[in-house]
Coordinates of C-alpha atoms in Angstrom, one line a residue:
Chain A
M1 CA -5.4 -4.9 34.7
T2 CA -5.2 -8.2 33.0
V3 CA -6.2 -11.1 35.4
R4 CA -3.6 -13.9 34.7
L5 CA -5.6 -17.1 34.7
S6 CA -3.7 -20.4 36.3
T7 CA -6.1 -22.1 38.8
A8 CA -8.9 -24.5 38.0
E9 CA -11.3 -22.7 39.3
A10 CA -10.3 -19.2 37.6
Y11 CA -11.1 -21.3 34.6
G12 CA -14.0 -23.1 36.5
R13 CA -15.6 -19.4 36.8
L14 CA -15.1 -17.9 33.3
F15 CA -17.2 -20.6 32.1
D16 CA -20.2 -19.8 34.9
D17 CA -20.0 -16.6 33.7
Y18 CA -19.9 -16.3 29.6
D19 CA -23.1 -17.5 27.6
T20 CA -21.8 -16.8 23.7
W21 CA -18.3 -17.2 23.0
L22 CA -16.3 -15.4 20.1
F23 CA -13.7 -17.3 19.3
D24 CA -10.3 -15.8 16.5
C25 CA -9.3 -18.9 14.5
D26 CA -6.3 -18.9 13.3
G27 CA -4.0 -18.5 16.4
V28 CA -6.3 -19.6 18.8
L29 CA -7.1 -23.0 17.6
W30 CA -4.7 -23.9 15.2
R31 CA -1.6 -22.4 14.3
G32 CA -1.6 -22.7 10.0
D33 CA -2.2 -26.4 9.1
H34 CA -1.4 -27.6 13.3
L35 CA -4.3 -28.5 15.6
I36 CA -3.8 -26.0 19.3
E37 CA -3.5 -29.0 22.4
G38 CA -7.0 -29.7 23.4
V39 CA -8.9 -27.2 21.6
V40 CA -11.1 -29.8 20.7
E41 CA -12.0 -31.2 24.4
V42 CA -12.6 -27.5 25.0
L43 CA -15.0 -26.7 22.9
D44 CA -17.4 -29.5 23.8
L45 CA -17.2 -29.0 27.1
L46 CA -18.5 -25.7 26.2
R47 CA -21.3 -27.2 23.9
R48 CA -21.8 -29.8 26.5
R49 CA -23.1 -26.8 28.9
N50 CA -24.6 -25.3 25.8
K51 CA -22.9 -22.2 25.7
K52 CA -23.3 -21.1 22.3
I53 CA -20.3 -21.1 19.9
V54 CA -18.8 -18.0 17.3
F55 CA -16.1 -18.2 15.1
V56 CA -14.9 -15.2 13.9
T57 CA -12.3 -15.3 11.2
N58 CA -10.2 -12.2 9.2
N59 CA -9.9 -14.8 6.7
A60 CA -11.3 -13.4 3.4
T61 CA -9.4 -15.8 0.8
K62 CA -12.7 -18.1 2.3
S63 CA -16.5 -18.6 2.1
R64 CA -18.1 -19.8 5.3
K65 CA -18.2 -23.5 3.6
S66 CA -14.8 -23.7 2.3
Y67 CA -13.4 -22.4 5.8
K68 CA -15.7 -25.1 7.2
S69 CA -13.4 -27.9 5.8
K70 CA -10.4 -26.4 7.6
F71 CA -12.6 -27.5 11.0
D72 CA -13.0 -31.0 9.2
Q73 CA -9.5 -32.1 8.6
L74 CA -8.3 -30.9 11.8
G75 CA -11.4 -32.5 13.4
V76 CA -13.0 -29.2 15.2
Q77 CA -16.6 -29.6 15.1
A78 CA -18.6 -26.7 13.7
H79 CA -21.5 -25.6 11.8
V80 CA -21.0 -23.3 8.5
D81 CA -24.1 -21.0 10.8
E82 CA -21.2 -20.4 13.9
I83 CA -18.7 -19.4 11.2
Y84 CA -18.9 -15.3 10.2
G85 CA -15.7 -14.5 8.3
S86 CA -14.9 -11.0 7.0
A87 CA -15.5 -11.3 3.4
Y88 CA -19.4 -12.2 4.6
A89 CA -19.7 -9.5 6.6
A90 CA -18.5 -7.6 3.3
A91 CA -21.5 -9.5 1.2
V92 CA -23.4 -8.0 4.3
Y93 CA -22.5 -4.9 4.1
I94 CA -23.0 -4.4 0.9
S95 CA -26.8 -5.9 1.0
S96 CA -28.3 -4.9 3.4
V97 CA -25.7 -1.6 5.0
I98 CA -25.1 0.4 1.7
K99 CA -27.8 -1.6 -0.1
L100 CA -26.5 -1.4 -3.0
P101 CA -29.1 -1.3 -5.9
K102 CA -29.3 -5.2 -7.4
H103 CA -28.7 -3.7 -10.8
K104 CA -25.2 -2.4 -9.5
K105 CA -21.2 -4.5 -9.8
V106 CA -18.7 -4.7 -7.6
Y107 CA -15.2 -4.6 -8.9
V108 CA -12.9 -7.2 -6.7
I109 CA -9.8 -7.6 -5.7
G110 CA -9.5 -10.7 -4.0
M111 CA -10.1 -13.7 -4.5
S112 CA -12.9 -16.7 -5.1
G113 CA -14.4 -17.1 -1.3
L114 CA -15.0 -13.6 -1.5
E115 CA -16.9 -14.4 -4.8
E116 CA -18.7 -16.5 -3.6
E117 CA -20.0 -15.0 -0.3
L118 CA -20.9 -12.1 -3.4
N119 CA -23.1 -14.9 -4.7
E120 CA -25.1 -15.5 -2.1
E121 CA -25.9 -12.3 -1.0
G122 CA -26.9 -11.7 -4.7
I123 CA -24.7 -9.3 -5.4
L124 CA -23.5 -8.8 -9.2
H125 CA -19.5 -9.0 -9.3
L126 CA -16.1 -8.7 -11.9
G127 CA -12.6 -8.7 -11.3
G128 CA -11.3 -10.8 -8.6
T129 CA -11.0 -14.3 -10.5
D130 CA -11.8 -12.8 -13.8
S131 CA -8.9 -14.2 -16.1
A132 CA -8.6 -10.9 -18.0
D133 CA -7.8 -9.1 -15.2
N134 CA -5.6 -12.0 -13.9
T135 CA -2.4 -10.6 -16.1
L136 CA 1.4 -9.5 -15.5
E137 CA 0.5 -8.0 -18.9
P138 CA 0.7 -4.0 -19.2
F139 CA -2.4 -2.4 -18.3
D140 CA -3.8 0.1 -21.3
L141 CA -6.0 2.8 -19.7
S142 CA -6.5 3.7 -23.6
Q143 CA -8.2 0.6 -24.3
F144 CA -10.2 0.6 -20.7
E145 CA -13.6 0.9 -20.7
L146 CA -15.1 1.9 -16.9
D147 CA -18.8 0.1 -16.5
P148 CA -20.8 3.2 -14.8
D149 CA -22.8 0.2 -13.1
V150 CA -20.2 -0.5 -10.9
G151 CA -20.5 1.2 -7.3
A152 CA -18.1 -0.6 -5.3
V153 CA -14.8 -1.9 -4.8
V154 CA -13.7 -4.5 -2.1
A155 CA -10.3 -5.7 -2.2
G156 CA -9.6 -8.5 0.8
L157 CA -5.8 -10.8 0.6
D158 CA -5.4 -11.8 -3.4
T159 CA -2.6 -13.7 -3.8
S160 CA -3.0 -13.2 -7.6
I161 CA -2.6 -8.9 -7.0
N162 CA -1.4 -6.8 -10.1
Y163 CA -1.5 -3.5 -11.8
T164 CA -4.4 -4.3 -13.9
K165 CA -6.8 -5.0 -10.9
L166 CA -5.0 -2.0 -8.8
S167 CA -5.7 0.5 -11.8
K168 CA -9.0 -0.4 -12.5
A169 CA -10.5 -0.2 -8.8
F170 CA -8.3 3.1 -9.3
Q171 CA -10.6 4.3 -12.1
Y172 CA -13.7 3.2 -10.5
L173 CA -12.6 5.0 -7.1
T174 CA -11.9 7.8 -9.0
R175 CA -14.1 8.1 -12.3
N176 CA -17.7 6.6 -11.1
P177 CA -19.3 9.1 -8.7
G178 CA -20.1 8.0 -5.2
C179 CA -18.5 4.2 -5.4
H180 CA -18.1 3.3 -2.0
F181 CA -14.3 2.0 -1.4
I182 CA -14.8 -1.4 1.3
A183 CA -11.8 -3.4 3.1
T184 CA -13.0 -7.0 4.1
N185 CA -10.1 -6.8 6.3
E186 CA -6.9 -4.5 7.4
D187 CA -4.6 -7.4 8.9
S188 CA -1.2 -6.3 8.1
T189 CA 0.5 -10.1 8.0
Y190 CA -1.2 -13.3 7.0
P191 CA 0.3 -16.2 8.8
T192 CA 1.5 -19.1 7.3
S193 CA 2.3 -22.6 8.8
A194 CA 6.4 -21.5 7.4
G195 CA 5.2 -17.5 8.5
L196 CA 4.2 -13.9 8.4
L197 CA 3.3 -12.9 4.8
P198 CA 1.8 -9.6 3.1
G199 CA -2.0 -9.6 4.9
A200 CA -5.4 -8.2 3.5
G201 CA -4.2 -4.5 5.0
A202 CA -1.6 -4.5 2.4
I203 CA -3.5 -5.1 -0.7
G204 CA -5.7 -2.1 -0.4
A205 CA -2.3 -0.4 0.7
P206 CA -1.5 0.5 -2.5
L207 CA -5.7 2.0 -3.6
R208 CA -5.7 4.0 -0.2
Y209 CA -1.8 5.5 -0.8
A210 CA -3.1 6.7 -4.7
L211 CA -6.9 7.8 -3.6
G212 CA -5.5 9.1 -0.3
R213 CA -8.6 7.8 1.3
D214 CA -9.3 4.5 3.5
P215 CA -11.7 2.3 2.8
I216 CA -14.7 0.7 5.2
S217 CA -13.7 -1.8 6.9
T218 CA -16.0 -5.2 7.2
G219 CA -13.3 -7.0 9.5
K220 CA -12.3 -7.3 13.3
P221 CA -11.9 -4.6 15.1
S222 CA -14.5 -3.1 12.8
S223 CA -17.9 -3.2 14.6
T224 CA -18.9 -4.1 11.4
M225 CA -18.2 -8.3 11.8
L226 CA -20.0 -7.7 15.4
D227 CA -23.2 -6.7 13.6
C228 CA -23.5 -9.1 10.8
V229 CA -23.3 -11.7 13.9
R230 CA -25.7 -9.6 16.2
A231 CA -28.4 -9.9 12.8
K232 CA -28.1 -13.8 13.3
V233 CA -27.7 -14.6 17.4
H234 CA -29.1 -12.9 20.0
F235 CA -26.0 -12.7 22.8
D236 CA -26.1 -10.6 26.0
P237 CA -22.5 -8.5 25.5
R238 CA -21.8 -8.6 29.1
R239 CA -22.1 -12.2 28.9
T240 CA -19.9 -12.7 26.4
I241 CA -16.2 -13.1 26.0
M242 CA -14.0 -13.0 22.7
V243 CA -11.2 -15.2 22.6
G244 CA -8.7 -14.1 20.5
D245 CA -4.6 -13.6 19.8
R246 CA -4.2 -10.4 18.2
L247 CA -4.3 -7.1 20.5
N248 CA -5.2 -5.0 17.8
T249 CA -8.2 -6.9 16.2
D250 CA -9.8 -10.3 18.2
I251 CA -9.1 -8.0 21.6
L252 CA -10.1 -4.6 20.1
F253 CA -13.2 -6.1 18.6
G254 CA -14.2 -7.6 21.9
Q255 CA -13.8 -4.1 23.8
Q256 CA -15.2 -1.9 20.9
G257 CA -18.4 -4.1 21.5
G258 CA -19.2 -4.0 24.9
L259 CA -17.5 -7.9 25.3
A260 CA -15.2 -9.6 27.6
T261 CA -11.7 -10.5 26.4
L262 CA -9.3 -13.1 26.9
L263 CA -5.9 -13.1 25.1
V264 CA -3.9 -16.6 24.4
L265 CA -0.4 -16.5 23.5
T266 CA -0.4 -19.2 20.6
G267 CA -0.8 -16.8 18.2
I268 CA 0.6 -13.2 17.1
T269 CA 1.1 -11.6 20.7
S270 CA 3.9 -12.3 22.9
E271 CA 3.4 -11.9 27.0
E272 CA 6.2 -9.3 25.9
E273 CA 4.1 -6.8 24.6
I274 CA 1.7 -7.3 27.2
S275 CA 4.3 -7.5 30.6
G276 CA 7.0 -6.0 29.0
P277 CA 8.6 -2.0 29.1
E278 CA 6.4 -1.1 26.6
P279 CA 3.1 -2.4 26.9
S280 CA 0.3 -2.4 24.2
P281 CA -2.5 0.3 25.1
I282 CA -4.8 -2.6 24.5
V283 CA -5.1 -4.6 27.6
P284 CA -7.3 -7.7 27.3
D285 CA -9.2 -9.1 31.3
F286 CA -7.8 -12.1 30.7
V287 CA -4.8 -13.7 29.8
T288 CA -4.0 -17.7 29.7
Q289 CA -1.3 -19.6 27.8
S290 CA -3.4 -21.8 25.4
L291 CA -7.0 -21.9 24.9
G292 CA -6.3 -25.4 25.8
D293 CA -5.7 -24.4 29.7
L294 CA -9.5 -24.4 29.9
R295 CA -9.3 -28.0 29.9
V296 CA -9.5 -28.3 33.7
Chain B
M1 CA 3.2 35.2 -0.9
T2 CA 3.1 34.0 -4.6
V3 CA 3.8 36.1 -7.9
R4 CA 2.2 36.1 -10.4
L5 CA 4.0 36.4 -13.3
S6 CA 2.5 38.0 -16.8
T7 CA 4.6 40.9 -18.4
A8 CA 7.5 41.1 -20.6
E9 CA 9.2 42.4 -17.7
A10 CA 8.7 40.4 -15.0
Y11 CA 9.8 36.7 -17.3
G12 CA 12.4 39.2 -17.7
R13 CA 13.5 39.6 -14.4
L14 CA 13.6 36.1 -14.1
F15 CA 16.3 35.1 -16.7
D16 CA 18.7 38.0 -14.9
D17 CA 18.1 36.6 -11.5
Y18 CA 18.7 32.7 -11.6
D19 CA 22.0 30.2 -13.8
T20 CA 20.4 27.2 -12.7
W21 CA 17.3 26.6 -13.5
L22 CA 15.8 22.7 -12.9
F23 CA 13.0 21.6 -14.6
D24 CA 10.6 18.7 -13.8
C25 CA 9.1 17.1 -17.2
D26 CA 6.2 15.1 -17.1
G27 CA 3.6 18.3 -17.0
V28 CA 5.9 20.8 -17.4
L29 CA 7.9 20.3 -20.8
W30 CA 5.3 17.5 -22.1
R31 CA 1.9 15.9 -20.8
G32 CA 2.3 12.8 -21.9
D33 CA 3.4 12.2 -24.8
H34 CA 2.4 15.9 -26.3
L35 CA 5.2 18.4 -26.2
I36 CA 3.5 22.0 -24.4
E37 CA 4.1 24.8 -26.7
G38 CA 6.5 27.1 -26.0
V39 CA 9.3 25.1 -24.6
V40 CA 11.7 24.4 -27.1
E41 CA 12.2 28.1 -27.2
V42 CA 12.2 28.6 -23.9
L43 CA 15.4 26.2 -23.1
D44 CA 16.8 27.7 -26.3
L45 CA 16.0 30.9 -25.1
L46 CA 18.1 29.6 -21.4
R47 CA 21.1 28.0 -23.7
R48 CA 22.0 31.1 -25.2
R49 CA 22.2 33.3 -22.1
N50 CA 24.3 30.4 -21.1
K51 CA 22.2 29.0 -18.3
K52 CA 23.1 26.0 -16.1
I53 CA 19.6 23.8 -16.8
V54 CA 19.1 20.7 -15.0
F55 CA 15.9 17.9 -15.6
V56 CA 15.1 16.4 -12.3
T57 CA 12.3 13.8 -12.4
N58 CA 10.7 11.5 -10.6
N59 CA 10.4 9.0 -13.5
A60 CA 11.8 5.7 -11.8
T61 CA 11.0 3.0 -14.9
K62 CA 13.1 4.4 -17.2
S63 CA 17.3 4.7 -16.5
R64 CA 18.7 8.3 -18.0
K65 CA 19.5 6.7 -20.7
S66 CA 16.4 5.9 -22.0
Y67 CA 14.4 8.6 -20.5
K68 CA 16.5 10.9 -22.9
S69 CA 15.6 9.3 -26.2
K70 CA 11.4 10.9 -24.7
F71 CA 13.3 14.1 -25.2
D72 CA 14.8 13.0 -29.0
Q73 CA 11.3 12.1 -29.9
L74 CA 9.6 15.0 -28.6
G75 CA 12.3 17.3 -30.2
V76 CA 14.0 18.3 -27.1
Q77 CA 17.3 19.2 -27.0
A78 CA 19.0 17.2 -24.0
H79 CA 22.4 16.1 -23.0
V80 CA 22.3 12.4 -20.5
D81 CA 24.6 14.1 -17.3
E82 CA 21.5 16.5 -17.6
I83 CA 19.4 14.7 -16.8
Y84 CA 19.0 13.5 -13.0
G85 CA 16.1 10.4 -12.6
S86 CA 15.2 9.1 -8.8
A87 CA 16.6 5.8 -9.9
Y88 CA 19.8 7.0 -10.6
A89 CA 19.2 8.6 -7.4
A90 CA 18.2 5.4 -5.3
A91 CA 21.6 3.7 -7.7
V92 CA 24.0 6.7 -5.5
Y93 CA 22.5 6.3 -2.3
I94 CA 23.2 2.8 -2.0
S95 CA 26.8 3.1 -4.0
S96 CA 27.2 6.1 -2.3
V97 CA 25.9 7.2 1.3
I98 CA 25.0 4.2 2.8
K99 CA 28.0 2.3 0.9
L100 CA 26.7 -1.3 0.7
P101 CA 29.2 -3.7 0.3
K102 CA 30.0 -5.0 -2.8
H103 CA 29.6 -8.1 -2.4
K104 CA 25.9 -7.5 -0.8
K105 CA 22.7 -7.5 -3.3
V106 CA 19.3 -5.5 -3.4
Y107 CA 16.3 -7.1 -3.9
V108 CA 14.6 -4.9 -7.4
I109 CA 10.4 -4.2 -6.9
G110 CA 10.9 -2.5 -10.5
M111 CA 11.5 -2.3 -14.0
S112 CA 14.2 -2.2 -16.2
G113 CA 15.6 1.4 -16.0
L114 CA 16.2 0.5 -12.8
E115 CA 18.0 -2.2 -13.0
E116 CA 20.2 -0.5 -15.1
E117 CA 21.0 2.9 -12.8
L118 CA 22.1 0.1 -10.3
N119 CA 24.4 -1.7 -13.3
E120 CA 25.8 1.6 -13.8
E121 CA 27.0 1.8 -10.3
G122 CA 27.9 -1.7 -10.0
I123 CA 25.3 -2.9 -7.7
L124 CA 24.7 -6.5 -7.8
H125 CA 21.1 -6.9 -7.9
L126 CA 17.8 -9.6 -7.8
G127 CA 13.6 -9.3 -8.5
G128 CA 13.0 -6.7 -11.3
T129 CA 12.7 -7.9 -14.5
D130 CA 13.4 -11.7 -13.6
S131 CA 11.3 -14.0 -15.0
A132 CA 11.2 -16.6 -12.2
D133 CA 9.5 -13.1 -9.8
N134 CA 7.4 -12.2 -12.5
T135 CA 4.1 -14.3 -11.8
L136 CA 1.0 -15.0 -10.7
E137 CA 1.6 -18.5 -9.5
P138 CA 1.4 -19.2 -5.9
F139 CA 4.3 -18.2 -3.2
D140 CA 5.6 -20.7 -1.7
L141 CA 7.2 -19.5 1.5
S142 CA 8.4 -22.7 2.8
Q143 CA 9.6 -23.0 -0.6
F144 CA 12.0 -20.2 -0.5
E145 CA 15.6 -19.4 0.2
L146 CA 16.2 -15.9 1.5
D147 CA 19.5 -14.6 0.5
P148 CA 22.0 -13.4 3.5
D149 CA 23.6 -11.2 0.9
V150 CA 20.4 -9.5 0.4
G151 CA 21.3 -5.5 1.9
A152 CA 18.7 -3.6 0.9
V153 CA 15.2 -3.8 -0.7
V154 CA 14.0 -1.0 -3.7
A155 CA 10.8 -0.8 -4.8
G156 CA 9.9 1.9 -7.6
L157 CA 7.2 1.8 -10.0
D158 CA 6.6 -1.9 -11.1
T159 CA 3.2 -2.9 -13.6
S160 CA 4.2 -6.3 -12.9
I161 CA 4.1 -5.7 -9.0
N162 CA 2.9 -9.7 -7.6
Y163 CA 2.6 -11.1 -4.7
T164 CA 6.4 -13.2 -4.8
K165 CA 7.7 -9.7 -5.2
L166 CA 5.7 -8.7 -2.4
S167 CA 6.3 -11.5 -0.1
K168 CA 10.3 -11.8 -1.0
A169 CA 10.9 -8.2 -0.3
F170 CA 8.9 -8.8 3.0
Q171 CA 10.9 -12.2 4.3
Y172 CA 14.5 -9.4 3.5
L173 CA 13.4 -6.4 5.5
T174 CA 12.0 -8.5 8.8
R175 CA 14.8 -11.4 8.1
N176 CA 17.6 -10.2 7.3
P177 CA 19.5 -7.7 10.1
G178 CA 19.6 -3.8 9.1
C179 CA 18.1 -4.4 5.3
H180 CA 16.8 -1.1 4.0
F181 CA 14.6 0.0 2.6
I182 CA 14.3 2.7 0.1
A183 CA 11.6 3.8 -2.5
T184 CA 12.9 5.6 -5.7
N185 CA 9.6 8.1 -5.0
E186 CA 6.8 7.7 -3.3
D187 CA 4.5 9.8 -5.8
S188 CA 0.7 8.6 -5.1
T189 CA -0.3 8.3 -8.9
Y190 CA 2.0 8.3 -12.9
P191 CA 0.5 10.5 -15.1
T192 CA -0.2 8.8 -18.4
S193 CA -2.3 10.5 -21.7
A194 CA -5.0 8.5 -20.8
G195 CA -4.8 9.4 -17.3
L196 CA -3.2 8.7 -13.5
L197 CA -2.6 5.4 -12.5
P198 CA -0.9 4.3 -9.2
G199 CA 1.9 5.8 -8.6
A200 CA 5.3 4.2 -7.2
G201 CA 4.5 5.4 -3.6
A202 CA 1.4 3.0 -4.4
I203 CA 3.5 0.1 -5.5
G204 CA 5.6 -0.2 -2.0
A205 CA 2.8 1.2 -0.3
P206 CA 2.3 -2.7 0.3
L207 CA 5.6 -3.5 1.8
R208 CA 5.2 -0.1 4.1
Y209 CA 2.0 -1.2 5.5
A210 CA 2.8 -4.7 6.3
L211 CA 5.9 -3.6 8.0
G212 CA 4.6 -0.3 10.1
R213 CA 7.7 1.5 8.5
D214 CA 8.5 3.9 6.2
P215 CA 10.8 4.1 3.0
I216 CA 13.8 6.4 2.5
S217 CA 12.9 8.0 -0.7
T218 CA 15.7 9.2 -3.3
G219 CA 12.7 11.1 -5.3
K220 CA 11.3 14.9 -5.1
P221 CA 10.8 16.3 -2.5
S222 CA 13.4 14.1 -0.9
S223 CA 16.4 16.0 -0.6
T224 CA 18.3 12.7 -1.3
M225 CA 17.6 14.0 -5.3
L226 CA 19.0 17.4 -4.7
D227 CA 22.1 15.9 -3.3
C228 CA 22.7 13.6 -6.4
V229 CA 22.1 16.2 -8.7
R230 CA 24.8 18.1 -6.0
A231 CA 27.8 16.1 -6.9
K232 CA 28.3 16.7 -10.3
V233 CA 26.5 20.1 -11.4
H234 CA 27.8 23.1 -8.8
F235 CA 25.0 25.9 -8.4
D236 CA 24.7 28.4 -5.7
P237 CA 21.0 28.1 -4.2
R238 CA 20.1 31.9 -4.5
R239 CA 20.4 31.6 -7.9
T240 CA 18.9 28.7 -8.9
I241 CA 15.2 28.1 -9.9
M242 CA 13.0 24.6 -9.8
V243 CA 10.5 24.7 -11.9
G244 CA 7.5 22.3 -11.9
D245 CA 3.6 21.7 -11.8
R246 CA 3.6 19.6 -8.5
L247 CA 3.1 21.4 -5.1
N248 CA 3.5 17.9 -3.3
T249 CA 7.1 16.9 -5.1
D250 CA 8.3 19.8 -7.4
I251 CA 8.1 22.6 -4.9
L252 CA 8.5 21.2 -1.6
F253 CA 11.5 19.8 -3.6
G254 CA 12.7 23.7 -4.3
Q255 CA 12.1 24.7 -1.2
Q256 CA 13.5 22.2 1.1
G257 CA 16.6 22.4 -0.4
G258 CA 16.4 26.8 -0.6
L259 CA 16.1 26.9 -3.8
A260 CA 13.4 29.6 -6.4
T261 CA 10.2 28.2 -6.8
L262 CA 8.1 28.3 -10.3
L263 CA 5.1 26.7 -10.5
V264 CA 3.0 25.6 -14.3
L265 CA -0.2 25.0 -14.4
T266 CA 0.0 22.6 -17.5
G267 CA 0.2 19.4 -15.2
I268 CA -1.5 18.0 -12.0
T269 CA -2.0 21.0 -9.7
S270 CA -4.9 23.2 -10.6
E271 CA -6.0 27.2 -10.4
E272 CA -8.3 25.8 -7.6
E273 CA -5.3 24.8 -5.0
I274 CA -3.3 28.1 -4.9
S275 CA -6.1 30.3 -4.8
G276 CA -9.2 28.8 -4.5
P277 CA -11.2 28.5 -0.9
E278 CA -8.7 26.3 0.7
P279 CA -4.9 26.6 -1.0
S280 CA -2.7 24.2 -0.5
P281 CA 0.4 25.2 3.0
I282 CA 2.7 24.7 -0.3
V283 CA 2.8 28.3 -1.7
P284 CA 5.7 28.9 -4.8
D285 CA 7.8 32.0 -5.0
F286 CA 6.5 32.5 -8.8
V287 CA 3.5 30.2 -10.8
T288 CA 2.6 30.9 -14.6
Q289 CA 0.4 29.0 -16.8
S290 CA 3.3 27.2 -18.8
L291 CA 7.0 27.5 -19.3
G292 CA 6.4 28.9 -22.7
D293 CA 5.2 32.4 -21.3
L294 CA 8.9 33.1 -20.7
R295 CA 9.0 32.7 -24.7
V296 CA 9.4 37.6 -24.3

């Protein structure tokens, strides 16, 4: 049963009960380029009470460093080491979980943020923003030289997606034995201030369909993302709360990690989806209209 | 139970039992640019015995007219009106089944062959080969003007697939009420003489994933394709045989239409898939190594 928060007392209890606060960003702190009212004050309140703050985003087009500039631009205080993105999680997964040998390479469907995170982890990569692969010229398979050192394909949101990238990734995944297939996240859509566009899950979908095989996802709701946070931040799950706007990513992510969950209605999820005639099977612990409501 | 053909008598019985012969092309008549041995003789034999011949292809990158040149180039006799392609089936589906009003338009993810078939049916269309949509420049949703007359999106194999096309198609499918979602075919892969590449099903997969909605497919194994043939050719299903190399398209297509089915092993399906330890649940009536075997 979801507790609907509305009184100062109820909000106050959240501050007492949880020491570590995980936040989704888009739809919770801001919408596109617009800060949500009261967010800065609520984060200040948490910092003054010495709460640990962690920002967990599926956005894989930006590295943590460049994502930080979004916080700066909107006047939200944040440290780079409080930010966990799905591109970073993918890089950590490749270096620390798969332990891809150092001479091996990753074929990238994705943008510069993903490449930066791979660089930070010392992972060799090809594809991505390489101009040779950012083309609408016909792909000639007979001229393609398969690099035997490619041991993984990682797919994230890539607004330069094209048939050459899809074809090369498909060759590596079908012809290089044991080649790993990783998705930064599986969001079906991507929110912009003008509306929704196809998300990272849609960019990886052609490979998934052609291969008949699902990737390992490193974004929410995957536990890989929480493993990344856990490697750097000590927290007690029973005293940790995940705040998000998407049931099937944020709230599910919190629940699978044994955390409390707070849904806000400033993003993707509508009131209808939780209290309408066909409510979602994913039920958050708490719901409030906006993170700004906690300014009491 | 599949009957494995090998004797002159068994092949002869096929000629006696079936008056209408439906053929898949790639993997049956040719592989990439190489004619399969004996095919010309077998087709001549059928024509001399006054059999009706129909070529049924999921290839949607070529119109029937331009597909005919492939026959000419390889020296295989064929008439344009014997050829049924999935692009043609999509156009007929739009004009005759949906009956899209004449002032309405179709947004195309696909190549010139699909556009030619839409033109032949007098269907207005946009996207496709339009240079404005064949770009890797960022797509700016705030600058996009939704055309309220777009009543359908059709997706086929498009080797110029990009984020602008996917984003525009996604807008039409989510914002234009009742907008139809059609796929020329759902082949996961596309055979070339150098190997497999992602197929039409993979090109439509991002939309399918972003929308959480499946398209209506007009290619094999969909019955829409057989409805197209039936509209032009009179045949008795009990005396008709479908010859193909793919179990989940050709053979399933024949079975769902109540036709006899003959699998050849010169294309996608291997011996392993029909007689190995985990055989496919799709069981053809007959199997032979190659269409050329029928030259007896």
